[in-house]
Amino acid sequence: MSEVRIAAEPRTEFGKGAARRTRRAGKVPAVLYGHGTDPQHISLPGHDLMLALKTPNVLLTIEGLGNGSELALPKDVQRDPIKGFLEHVDLLLVKRGEKVVVDLPVNVIGDVVAGGQVAQTVVEISVETEATHIPESVDLDITGLAVDTQVLAKDLKLPSGTTLAADEDTLILQISDATAATSAEPEAGAEEAAAEGAGAEGEGEPAGE
């Protein structure tokens, strides 16, 4: 997994006005919490944080704290809904060897069988894993899977040291019949055409007395 060092500064001002001033200075307000400690209000360099957060479940080494550096995982990232810039980040304190629950992307690999198509219903799955060894993703190889095959969470091959935290019967994807889907389209089009034709015939009829 990726580990990024990032420098923090303590925050002593709070509220919307203080948060705006922090962001104007190119920094992002953040809260560091966990392990029964009091929350620490800090600010982080915006550009460095934005680059770090491009990696899912990135492990951050927060430096510049009064008690030295701390390891943390991003738990809640708030962005401006229009412009997309970072507004606030919640960070969870972790320790080496500690187990945490995170969401991993489900990465579908391989080629679908001839005549089949992939219908993926879940793109992320919750797992429990070591905080400092979080895998980047869970690979799901669909090579050779027959039409009508369903893959459940319990069928996933998880990376070493990782266990399933989601419901084991969660449907991840299924291989459906592509030919059935395409053959149904002309039938639907024919029904629409027939309905339009019936409407056109009725346009010339006189209204009832």
Coordinates of N, CA and C in Angstrom, one line a residue:
M1 N 0.8 -1.2 0.0 CA 0.0 0.0 0.0 C 0.9 1.2 0.0
S2 N 0.3 2.4 -0.3 CA 1.0 3.6 -0.4 C 1.0 4.3 1.0
E3 N 2.2 4.8 1.3 CA 2.3 5.6 2.6 C 2.9 6.9 2.3
V4 N 2.3 8.0 2.7 CA 2.7 9.4 2.4 C 2.9 10.2 3.7
R5 N 4.0 10.9 3.7 CA 4.3 11.8 4.8 C 3.7 13.1 4.5
I6 N 3.1 13.7 5.5 CA 2.5 15.0 5.3 C 2.6 15.9 6.6
A7 N 2.9 17.1 6.4 CA 3.1 18.0 7.6 C 1.8 18.7 8.0
A8 N 1.6 18.7 9.3 CA 0.3 19.2 9.9 C 0.7 20.5 10.7
E9 N -0.3 21.3 10.8 CA -0.2 22.5 11.7 C -1.5 22.5 12.6
P10 N -1.3 22.8 13.9 CA -2.5 22.9 14.8 C -3.4 24.0 14.4
R11 N -4.7 23.7 14.6 CA -5.8 24.7 14.4 C -6.3 25.2 15.7
T12 N -6.4 26.5 15.9 CA -7.0 27.1 17.1 C -8.2 27.9 16.9
E13 N -8.5 28.1 15.6 CA -9.7 28.9 15.2 C -10.7 27.9 14.6
F14 N -12.0 28.1 14.9 CA -13.0 27.1 14.4 C -14.2 27.9 13.8
G15 N -15.1 27.2 13.1 CA -16.2 27.9 12.5 C -16.0 28.1 11.0
K16 N -17.0 28.5 10.3 CA -17.0 28.6 8.8 C -16.0 29.6 8.4
G17 N -15.9 30.8 9.1 CA -15.0 31.8 8.7 C -13.6 31.4 8.8
A18 N -13.2 30.7 9.9 CA -11.9 30.2 10.1 C -11.5 29.2 9.0
A19 N -12.5 28.3 8.7 CA -12.3 27.3 7.7 C -12.0 27.9 6.3
R20 N -12.7 29.0 6.0 CA -12.5 29.6 4.7 C -11.1 30.3 4.7
R21 N -10.7 30.9 5.8 CA -9.3 31.5 5.8 C -8.3 30.4 5.7
T22 N -8.5 29.2 6.3 CA -7.5 28.1 6.1 C -7.4 27.7 4.7
R23 N -8.6 27.6 4.0 CA -8.6 27.1 2.6 C -8.0 28.2 1.7
R24 N -8.2 29.5 2.0 CA -7.6 30.5 1.2 C -6.1 30.5 1.3
A25 N -5.6 30.0 2.4 CA -4.1 29.9 2.6 C -3.6 28.6 2.0
G26 N -4.4 27.9 1.2 CA -3.9 26.7 0.5 C -3.9 25.4 1.4
K27 N -4.6 25.5 2.5 CA -4.6 24.4 3.5 C -6.0 23.8 3.7
V28 N -6.1 22.6 4.2 CA -7.4 22.0 4.4 C -7.6 21.7 5.9
P29 N -8.7 22.1 6.5 CA -9.0 21.8 7.9 C -9.2 20.3 8.0
A30 N -8.7 19.7 9.1 CA -8.8 18.3 9.4 C -9.0 18.0 10.9
V31 N -9.5 16.8 11.2 CA -9.6 16.3 12.5 C -9.0 15.0 12.6
L32 N -8.1 14.8 13.6 CA -7.4 13.5 13.8 C -8.0 12.9 15.1
Y33 N -8.5 11.7 15.0 CA -9.2 11.1 16.2 C -8.9 9.6 16.2
G34 N -9.3 9.0 17.4 CA -9.1 7.5 17.5 C -8.3 7.1 18.7
H35 N -8.4 5.8 19.0 CA -7.7 5.2 20.2 C -8.0 5.9 21.5
G36 N -9.2 6.4 21.6 CA -9.7 7.0 22.9 C -9.1 8.3 23.2
T37 N -8.4 9.0 22.3 CA -7.7 10.2 22.5 C -8.7 11.4 22.2
D38 N -8.4 12.6 22.7 CA -9.1 13.8 22.3 C -8.9 14.1 20.8
P39 N -9.9 14.5 20.1 CA -9.7 14.9 18.7 C -8.7 16.0 18.6
Q40 N -7.8 15.9 17.6 CA -6.8 17.0 17.3 C -7.2 17.7 16.1
H41 N -7.4 19.0 16.2 CA -7.8 19.9 15.1 C -6.5 20.4 14.4
I42 N -6.4 20.1 13.1 CA -5.2 20.4 12.4 C -5.5 20.9 11.0
S43 N -4.5 21.5 10.4 CA -4.7 21.8 8.9 C -3.5 21.2 8.2
L44 N -3.8 20.8 6.9 CA -2.9 20.0 6.1 C -2.7 20.8 4.8
P45 N -1.5 20.7 4.2 CA -1.3 21.4 2.9 C -2.2 20.8 1.8
G46 N -3.0 21.7 1.2 CA -4.0 21.2 0.3 C -3.5 20.4 -0.9
H47 N -2.5 20.9 -1.6 CA -2.0 20.2 -2.8 C -1.4 18.9 -2.4
D48 N -0.7 18.8 -1.4 CA -0.1 17.5 -1.0 C -1.2 16.5 -0.6
L49 N -2.2 17.0 0.1 CA -3.3 16.1 0.5 C -4.1 15.6 -0.7
M50 N -4.4 16.5 -1.6 CA -5.1 16.2 -2.8 C -4.4 15.1 -3.6
L51 N -3.1 15.2 -3.7 CA -2.3 14.1 -4.4 C -2.4 12.8 -3.7
A52 N -2.3 12.9 -2.3 CA -2.3 11.7 -1.5 C -3.6 10.9 -1.6
L53 N -4.7 11.7 -1.7 CA -6.0 11.1 -1.6 C -6.4 10.5 -3.0
K54 N -5.6 10.6 -4.0 CA -5.8 9.9 -5.3 C -5.6 8.4 -5.1
T55 N -4.9 8.0 -4.1 CA -4.7 6.6 -3.8 C -5.8 6.2 -2.8
P56 N -6.6 5.2 -3.1 CA -7.6 4.7 -2.1 C -7.0 4.2 -0.8
N57 N -7.5 4.5 0.3 CA -7.0 4.0 1.6 C -5.6 4.3 1.8
V58 N -5.1 5.5 1.4 CA -3.7 5.9 1.6 C -3.4 6.0 3.1
L59 N -2.2 5.5 3.5 CA -1.8 5.6 4.8 C -1.0 6.9 5.0
L60 N -1.4 7.8 5.9 CA -0.7 9.1 6.0 C 0.1 9.1 7.3
T61 N 1.3 9.5 7.2 CA 2.2 9.7 8.4 C 2.1 11.2 8.7
I62 N 1.3 11.6 9.7 CA 1.1 13.0 10.0 C 2.2 13.5 10.9
E63 N 3.0 14.4 10.4 CA 4.1 15.0 11.1 C 3.8 16.4 11.6
G64 N 4.7 16.8 12.5 CA 4.5 18.2 13.1 C 3.6 18.3 14.3
L65 N 3.2 17.1 14.8 CA 2.3 17.1 16.0 C 3.2 17.2 17.3
G66 N 2.5 17.7 18.3 CA 3.3 17.9 19.6 C 3.9 16.6 20.1
N67 N 3.2 15.5 19.9 CA 3.7 14.2 20.4 C 4.4 13.4 19.4
G68 N 4.9 14.0 18.3 CA 5.6 13.3 17.3 C 4.7 13.0 16.1
S69 N 5.1 12.1 15.3 CA 4.2 11.7 14.1 C 3.2 10.6 14.5
E70 N 2.1 10.6 13.7 CA 1.1 9.6 13.9 C 0.7 9.0 12.5
L71 N 0.2 7.8 12.6 CA -0.3 7.1 11.4 C -1.8 7.3 11.3
A72 N -2.4 7.6 10.2 CA -3.8 7.8 10.0 C -4.3 7.4 8.7
L73 N -5.6 7.0 8.7 CA -6.3 6.7 7.4 C -7.4 7.7 7.2
P74 N -7.6 8.2 6.0 CA -8.8 9.1 5.7 C -10.1 8.3 5.9
K75 N -11.0 8.9 6.6 CA -12.3 8.2 6.9 C -13.5 9.0 6.3
D76 N -13.4 10.3 6.2 CA -14.5 11.1 5.6 C -13.8 12.3 4.9
V77 N -14.0 12.3 3.6 CA -13.4 13.4 2.8 C -14.6 14.3 2.3
Q78 N -14.6 15.5 2.6 CA -15.7 16.4 2.2 C -15.1 17.3 1.1
R79 N -15.8 17.4 0.0 CA -15.4 18.2 -1.2 C -16.5 19.2 -1.5
D80 N -16.2 20.3 -2.1 CA -17.1 21.2 -2.6 C -17.9 20.6 -3.7
P81 N -19.3 20.5 -3.7 CA -20.1 19.8 -4.6 C -20.0 20.3 -6.1
I82 N -19.6 21.6 -6.2 CA -19.5 22.2 -7.6 C -18.0 22.2 -8.1
K83 N -17.2 22.8 -7.3 CA -15.8 23.0 -7.7 C -14.9 21.8 -7.4
G84 N -15.3 20.9 -6.4 CA -14.6 19.7 -6.2 C -13.4 19.9 -5.2
F85 N -13.0 21.1 -4.8 CA -11.9 21.2 -3.9 C -12.2 20.6 -2.5
L86 N -11.1 20.3 -1.8 CA -11.2 19.7 -0.5 C -11.7 20.7 0.5
E87 N -12.7 20.4 1.3 CA -13.3 21.3 2.3 C -12.9 20.8 3.7
H88 N -12.9 19.5 4.0 CA -12.6 19.0 5.3 C -12.3 17.5 5.2
V89 N -11.4 17.0 6.1 CA -11.0 15.6 6.1 C -11.0 15.1 7.6
D90 N -11.6 14.0 7.8 CA -11.5 13.3 9.1 C -10.5 12.2 8.9
L91 N -9.6 12.1 9.9 CA -8.5 11.1 9.8 C -8.6 10.2 11.1
L92 N -8.5 8.9 10.8 CA -8.5 7.9 11.9 C -7.1 7.5 12.3
L93 N -6.8 7.6 13.6 CA -5.5 7.1 14.0 C -5.4 5.6 14.0
V94 N -4.3 5.1 13.5 CA -4.1 3.7 13.5 C -2.7 3.3 13.9
K95 N -2.4 2.1 14.3 CA -1.1 1.6 14.7 C -0.7 0.4 13.8
R96 N 0.6 0.2 13.7 CA 1.1 -0.9 12.9 C 0.7 -2.2 13.6
G97 N 0.1 -3.1 12.8 CA -0.4 -4.4 13.2 C -1.8 -4.4 13.6
E98 N -2.4 -3.2 13.7 CA -3.8 -3.1 14.0 C -4.7 -3.4 12.8
K99 N -5.9 -4.1 13.1 CA -6.8 -4.4 12.1 C -7.9 -3.3 11.9
V100 N -8.2 -3.0 10.7 CA -9.2 -2.0 10.4 C -10.1 -2.5 9.3
V101 N -11.3 -1.9 9.3 CA -12.3 -2.2 8.2 C -12.3 -1.1 7.2
V102 N -12.0 -1.5 5.9 CA -12.0 -0.5 4.8 C -12.7 -1.1 3.6
D103 N -13.0 -0.2 2.7 CA -13.7 -0.6 1.4 C -12.6 -0.7 0.3
L104 N -12.6 -1.8 -0.3 CA -11.6 -2.0 -1.4 C -12.4 -2.1 -2.8
P105 N -11.8 -1.5 -3.8 CA -12.5 -1.6 -5.1 C -12.4 -3.1 -5.6
V106 N -13.5 -3.5 -6.3 CA -13.5 -4.8 -6.9 C -13.1 -4.6 -8.4
N107 N -12.0 -5.2 -8.7 CA -11.4 -5.0 -10.0 C -11.6 -6.2 -10.9
V108 N -12.5 -6.1 -11.9 CA -12.9 -7.2 -12.7 C -11.8 -7.4 -13.8
I109 N -11.3 -8.6 -13.9 CA -10.3 -8.9 -14.9 C -10.7 -10.1 -15.8
G110 N -10.0 -10.3 -16.9 CA -10.4 -11.4 -17.8 C -11.4 -11.0 -18.8
D111 N -11.7 -12.0 -19.7 CA -12.7 -11.7 -20.8 C -14.0 -12.5 -20.5
V112 N -15.1 -11.9 -20.7 CA -16.4 -12.5 -20.6 C -16.6 -13.6 -21.6
V113 N -17.3 -14.7 -21.3 CA -17.5 -15.8 -22.2 C -18.3 -15.2 -23.4
A114 N -18.1 -15.9 -24.6 CA -18.9 -15.5 -25.8 C -20.4 -15.6 -25.6
G115 N -21.1 -14.5 -25.9 CA -22.5 -14.5 -25.7 C -22.9 -14.0 -24.4
G116 N -22.0 -13.6 -23.5 CA -22.3 -13.2 -22.2 C -22.0 -11.7 -22.0
Q117 N -22.6 -11.1 -21.0 CA -22.2 -9.7 -20.7 C -22.2 -9.6 -19.1
V118 N -21.3 -8.7 -18.6 CA -21.1 -8.6 -17.2 C -22.1 -7.5 -16.6
A119 N -22.8 -7.9 -15.6 CA -23.6 -6.9 -14.9 C -23.1 -6.9 -13.4
Q120 N -22.2 -5.8 -13.2 CA -21.6 -5.7 -11.9 C -22.5 -4.8 -11.0
T121 N -22.9 -5.3 -9.8 CA -23.8 -4.6 -8.9 C -23.0 -4.0 -7.8
V122 N -21.8 -4.5 -7.4 CA -21.1 -3.9 -6.3 C -19.7 -3.6 -6.8
V123 N -19.2 -2.4 -6.6 CA -17.9 -2.0 -7.1 C -16.9 -1.9 -6.0
E124 N -17.3 -1.9 -4.7 CA -16.4 -1.9 -3.6 C -16.9 -2.9 -2.5
I125 N -16.0 -3.5 -1.8 CA -16.4 -4.5 -0.8 C -15.7 -4.2 0.5
S126 N -16.4 -4.3 1.6 CA -15.8 -4.1 2.9 C -15.0 -5.3 3.4
V127 N -13.8 -5.0 3.8 CA -12.9 -6.1 4.3 C -12.2 -5.6 5.6
E128 N -11.7 -6.6 6.4 CA -10.9 -6.3 7.5 C -9.4 -6.7 7.2
T129 N -8.5 -5.8 7.4 CA -7.1 -6.0 7.1 C -6.2 -5.2 8.0
E130 N -4.9 -5.5 7.9 CA -4.0 -4.7 8.7 C -3.9 -3.3 8.2
A131 N -3.9 -2.4 9.2 CA -3.9 -0.9 8.8 C -2.7 -0.5 7.9
T132 N -1.6 -1.1 8.2 CA -0.4 -0.7 7.4 C -0.1 -1.6 6.2
H133 N -1.0 -2.5 5.9 CA -0.8 -3.4 4.7 C -2.2 -3.5 4.0
I134 N -2.8 -2.4 3.7 CA -4.1 -2.5 3.0 C -3.9 -2.7 1.5
P135 N -4.5 -3.8 1.0 CA -4.4 -4.0 -0.5 C -5.0 -2.9 -1.3
E136 N -4.6 -2.8 -2.5 CA -5.2 -1.7 -3.4 C -6.5 -2.1 -3.9
S137 N -6.8 -3.4 -4.1 CA -8.1 -3.8 -4.7 C -8.3 -5.3 -4.5
V138 N -9.4 -5.8 -4.8 CA -9.7 -7.2 -4.9 C -10.0 -7.6 -6.3
D139 N -9.2 -8.5 -6.9 CA -9.3 -8.8 -8.3 C -10.3 -10.0 -8.4
L140 N -11.2 -9.8 -9.4 CA -12.2 -10.9 -9.7 C -12.0 -11.3 -11.2
D141 N -11.5 -12.5 -11.4 CA -11.3 -13.0 -12.7 C -12.5 -13.7 -13.2
I142 N -13.1 -13.2 -14.3 CA -14.3 -13.7 -14.9 C -14.1 -14.7 -16.0
T143 N -12.8 -15.0 -16.3 CA -12.4 -15.9 -17.4 C -13.1 -17.3 -17.2
G144 N -13.8 -17.7 -18.2 CA -14.4 -19.1 -18.1 C -15.8 -19.1 -17.3
L145 N -16.2 -18.0 -16.8 CA -17.5 -18.1 -16.1 C -18.7 -18.2 -17.1
A146 N -19.5 -19.1 -16.9 CA -20.6 -19.4 -17.9 C -21.7 -18.4 -17.7
V147 N -22.6 -18.3 -18.7 CA -23.8 -17.4 -18.7 C -24.7 -17.8 -17.5
D148 N -25.2 -16.9 -16.8 CA -26.1 -17.1 -15.7 C -25.3 -17.4 -14.4
T149 N -24.0 -17.3 -14.4 CA -23.2 -17.4 -13.2 C -23.3 -16.2 -12.3
Q150 N -23.5 -16.4 -11.0 CA -23.5 -15.3 -10.1 C -22.3 -15.4 -9.2
V151 N -21.7 -14.3 -8.9 CA -20.5 -14.2 -8.0 C -20.9 -13.5 -6.8
L152 N -20.9 -14.2 -5.6 CA -21.2 -13.5 -4.3 C -19.9 -13.1 -3.6
A153 N -20.1 -12.3 -2.6 CA -19.0 -11.8 -1.8 C -18.1 -13.0 -1.3
K154 N -18.8 -14.0 -0.9 CA -18.0 -15.2 -0.3 C -17.2 -15.9 -1.4
D155 N -17.4 -15.6 -2.7 CA -16.7 -16.3 -3.7 C -15.4 -15.5 -4.1
L156 N -15.3 -14.3 -3.6 CA -14.1 -13.5 -3.9 C -12.8 -14.1 -3.3
K157 N -11.7 -14.1 -4.1 CA -10.4 -14.5 -3.6 C -9.7 -13.3 -3.0
L158 N -9.8 -13.1 -1.7 CA -9.2 -12.0 -1.0 C -7.7 -12.0 -0.9
P159 N -7.1 -10.9 -0.9 CA -5.6 -10.9 -0.7 C -5.2 -11.5 0.7
S160 N -4.0 -11.9 0.8 CA -3.5 -12.6 2.0 C -3.6 -11.6 3.2
G161 N -4.1 -12.1 4.3 CA -4.2 -11.3 5.5 C -5.5 -10.5 5.5
T162 N -6.4 -10.7 4.6 CA -7.6 -9.9 4.5 C -8.8 -10.9 4.7
T163 N -9.8 -10.4 5.5 CA -11.0 -11.2 5.6 C -12.2 -10.4 5.3
L164 N -13.3 -11.0 4.9 CA -14.5 -10.4 4.5 C -15.2 -9.7 5.7
A165 N -15.6 -8.5 5.5 CA -16.4 -7.8 6.5 C -17.8 -7.5 6.1
A166 N -18.1 -7.7 4.8 CA -19.5 -7.5 4.3 C -20.3 -8.8 4.4
D167 N -21.6 -8.7 4.1 CA -22.4 -9.9 4.1 C -21.9 -10.8 3.0
E168 N -21.7 -12.1 3.3 CA -21.1 -13.0 2.4 C -22.0 -13.3 1.2
D169 N -23.3 -13.1 1.4 CA -24.2 -13.4 0.3 C -24.5 -12.2 -0.6
T170 N -23.7 -11.1 -0.4 CA -23.9 -9.9 -1.3 C -23.5 -10.2 -2.7
L171 N -24.4 -9.9 -3.7 CA -24.2 -10.2 -5.1 C -23.2 -9.2 -5.6
I172 N -22.1 -9.7 -6.2 CA -21.0 -8.8 -6.7 C -21.3 -8.6 -8.2
L173 N -21.5 -9.6 -8.9 CA -21.8 -9.5 -10.4 C -22.4 -10.8 -10.9
Q174 N -23.0 -10.7 -12.0 CA -23.5 -11.9 -12.7 C -23.2 -11.8 -14.2
I175 N -23.1 -13.0 -14.8 CA -22.9 -13.0 -16.3 C -24.3 -13.3 -16.9
S176 N -24.8 -12.4 -17.6 CA -26.1 -12.5 -18.2 C -26.0 -12.9 -19.7
D177 N -27.1 -13.2 -20.3 CA -27.1 -13.6 -21.7 C -27.2 -12.4 -22.6
A178 N -26.2 -12.1 -23.3 CA -26.2 -10.9 -24.1 C -27.1 -11.0 -25.3
T179 N -27.3 -12.2 -25.8 CA -28.1 -12.4 -27.0 C -29.6 -12.2 -26.6
A180 N -30.0 -12.6 -25.4 CA -31.3 -12.4 -25.0 C -31.7 -11.0 -24.9
A181 N -30.7 -10.2 -24.4 CA -30.9 -8.7 -24.3 C -31.1 -8.1 -25.6
T182 N -30.3 -8.4 -26.6 CA -30.3 -7.8 -27.9 C -31.6 -8.2 -28.7
S183 N -32.0 -9.5 -28.5 CA -33.2 -10.0 -29.2 C -34.5 -9.4 -28.7
A184 N -34.4 -8.9 -27.5 CA -35.6 -8.3 -26.9 C -35.8 -6.9 -27.4
E185 N -34.7 -6.2 -27.9 CA -34.8 -4.8 -28.3 C -35.7 -4.7 -29.6
P186 N -35.6 -5.5 -30.6 CA -36.4 -5.3 -31.8 C -37.9 -5.5 -31.5
E187 N -38.2 -6.5 -30.5 CA -39.6 -6.7 -30.2 C -40.2 -5.5 -29.5
A188 N -39.4 -4.8 -28.7 CA -39.9 -3.6 -28.0 C -40.1 -2.5 -29.1
G189 N -39.2 -2.4 -30.1 CA -39.3 -1.4 -31.1 C -40.5 -1.7 -32.0
A190 N -40.8 -3.0 -32.2 CA -42.0 -3.3 -33.0 C -43.3 -2.9 -32.3
E191 N -43.3 -3.1 -31.0 CA -44.5 -2.7 -30.2 C -44.7 -1.2 -30.3
E192 N -43.6 -0.5 -30.2 CA -43.8 1.0 -30.3 C -44.3 1.4 -31.6
A193 N -43.7 0.8 -32.7 CA -44.1 1.1 -34.0 C -45.6 0.8 -34.2
A194 N -46.1 -0.3 -33.7 CA -47.4 -0.7 -33.9 C -48.4 0.3 -33.1
A195 N -47.9 0.7 -32.0 CA -48.7 1.7 -31.2 C -48.8 3.0 -32.0
E196 N -47.7 3.4 -32.6 CA -47.7 4.7 -33.3 C -48.6 4.6 -34.5
G197 N -48.6 3.4 -35.2 CA -49.4 3.2 -36.4 C -50.9 3.2 -36.0
A198 N -51.2 2.6 -34.9 CA -52.6 2.6 -34.4 C -53.1 4.1 -34.2
G199 N -52.2 4.8 -33.6 CA -52.5 6.2 -33.3 C -52.7 7.0 -34.6
A200 N -51.9 6.7 -35.6 CA -52.0 7.5 -36.9 C -53.3 7.1 -37.6
E201 N -53.8 5.9 -37.5 CA -55.0 5.5 -38.1 C -56.2 6.2 -37.5
G202 N -56.1 6.4 -36.2 CA -57.2 7.0 -35.5 C -57.3 8.5 -35.7
E203 N -56.3 9.1 -36.2 CA -56.3 10.6 -36.4 C -57.3 11.0 -37.4
G204 N -57.5 10.2 -38.4 CA -58.5 10.6 -39.5 C -59.9 10.3 -39.2
E205 N -60.2 9.6 -38.1 CA -61.6 9.2 -37.8 C -62.4 10.4 -37.2
P206 N -63.7 10.5 -37.6 CA -64.5 11.6 -37.1 C -64.7 11.4 -35.6
A207 N -64.9 12.4 -34.9 CA -65.2 12.3 -33.4 C -66.6 11.8 -33.3
G208 N -66.9 11.1 -32.2 CA -68.2 10.5 -32.0 C -69.2 11.6 -31.7
E209 N -70.5 11.4 -32.0 CA -71.5 12.4 -31.8 C -71.9 12.4 -30.3

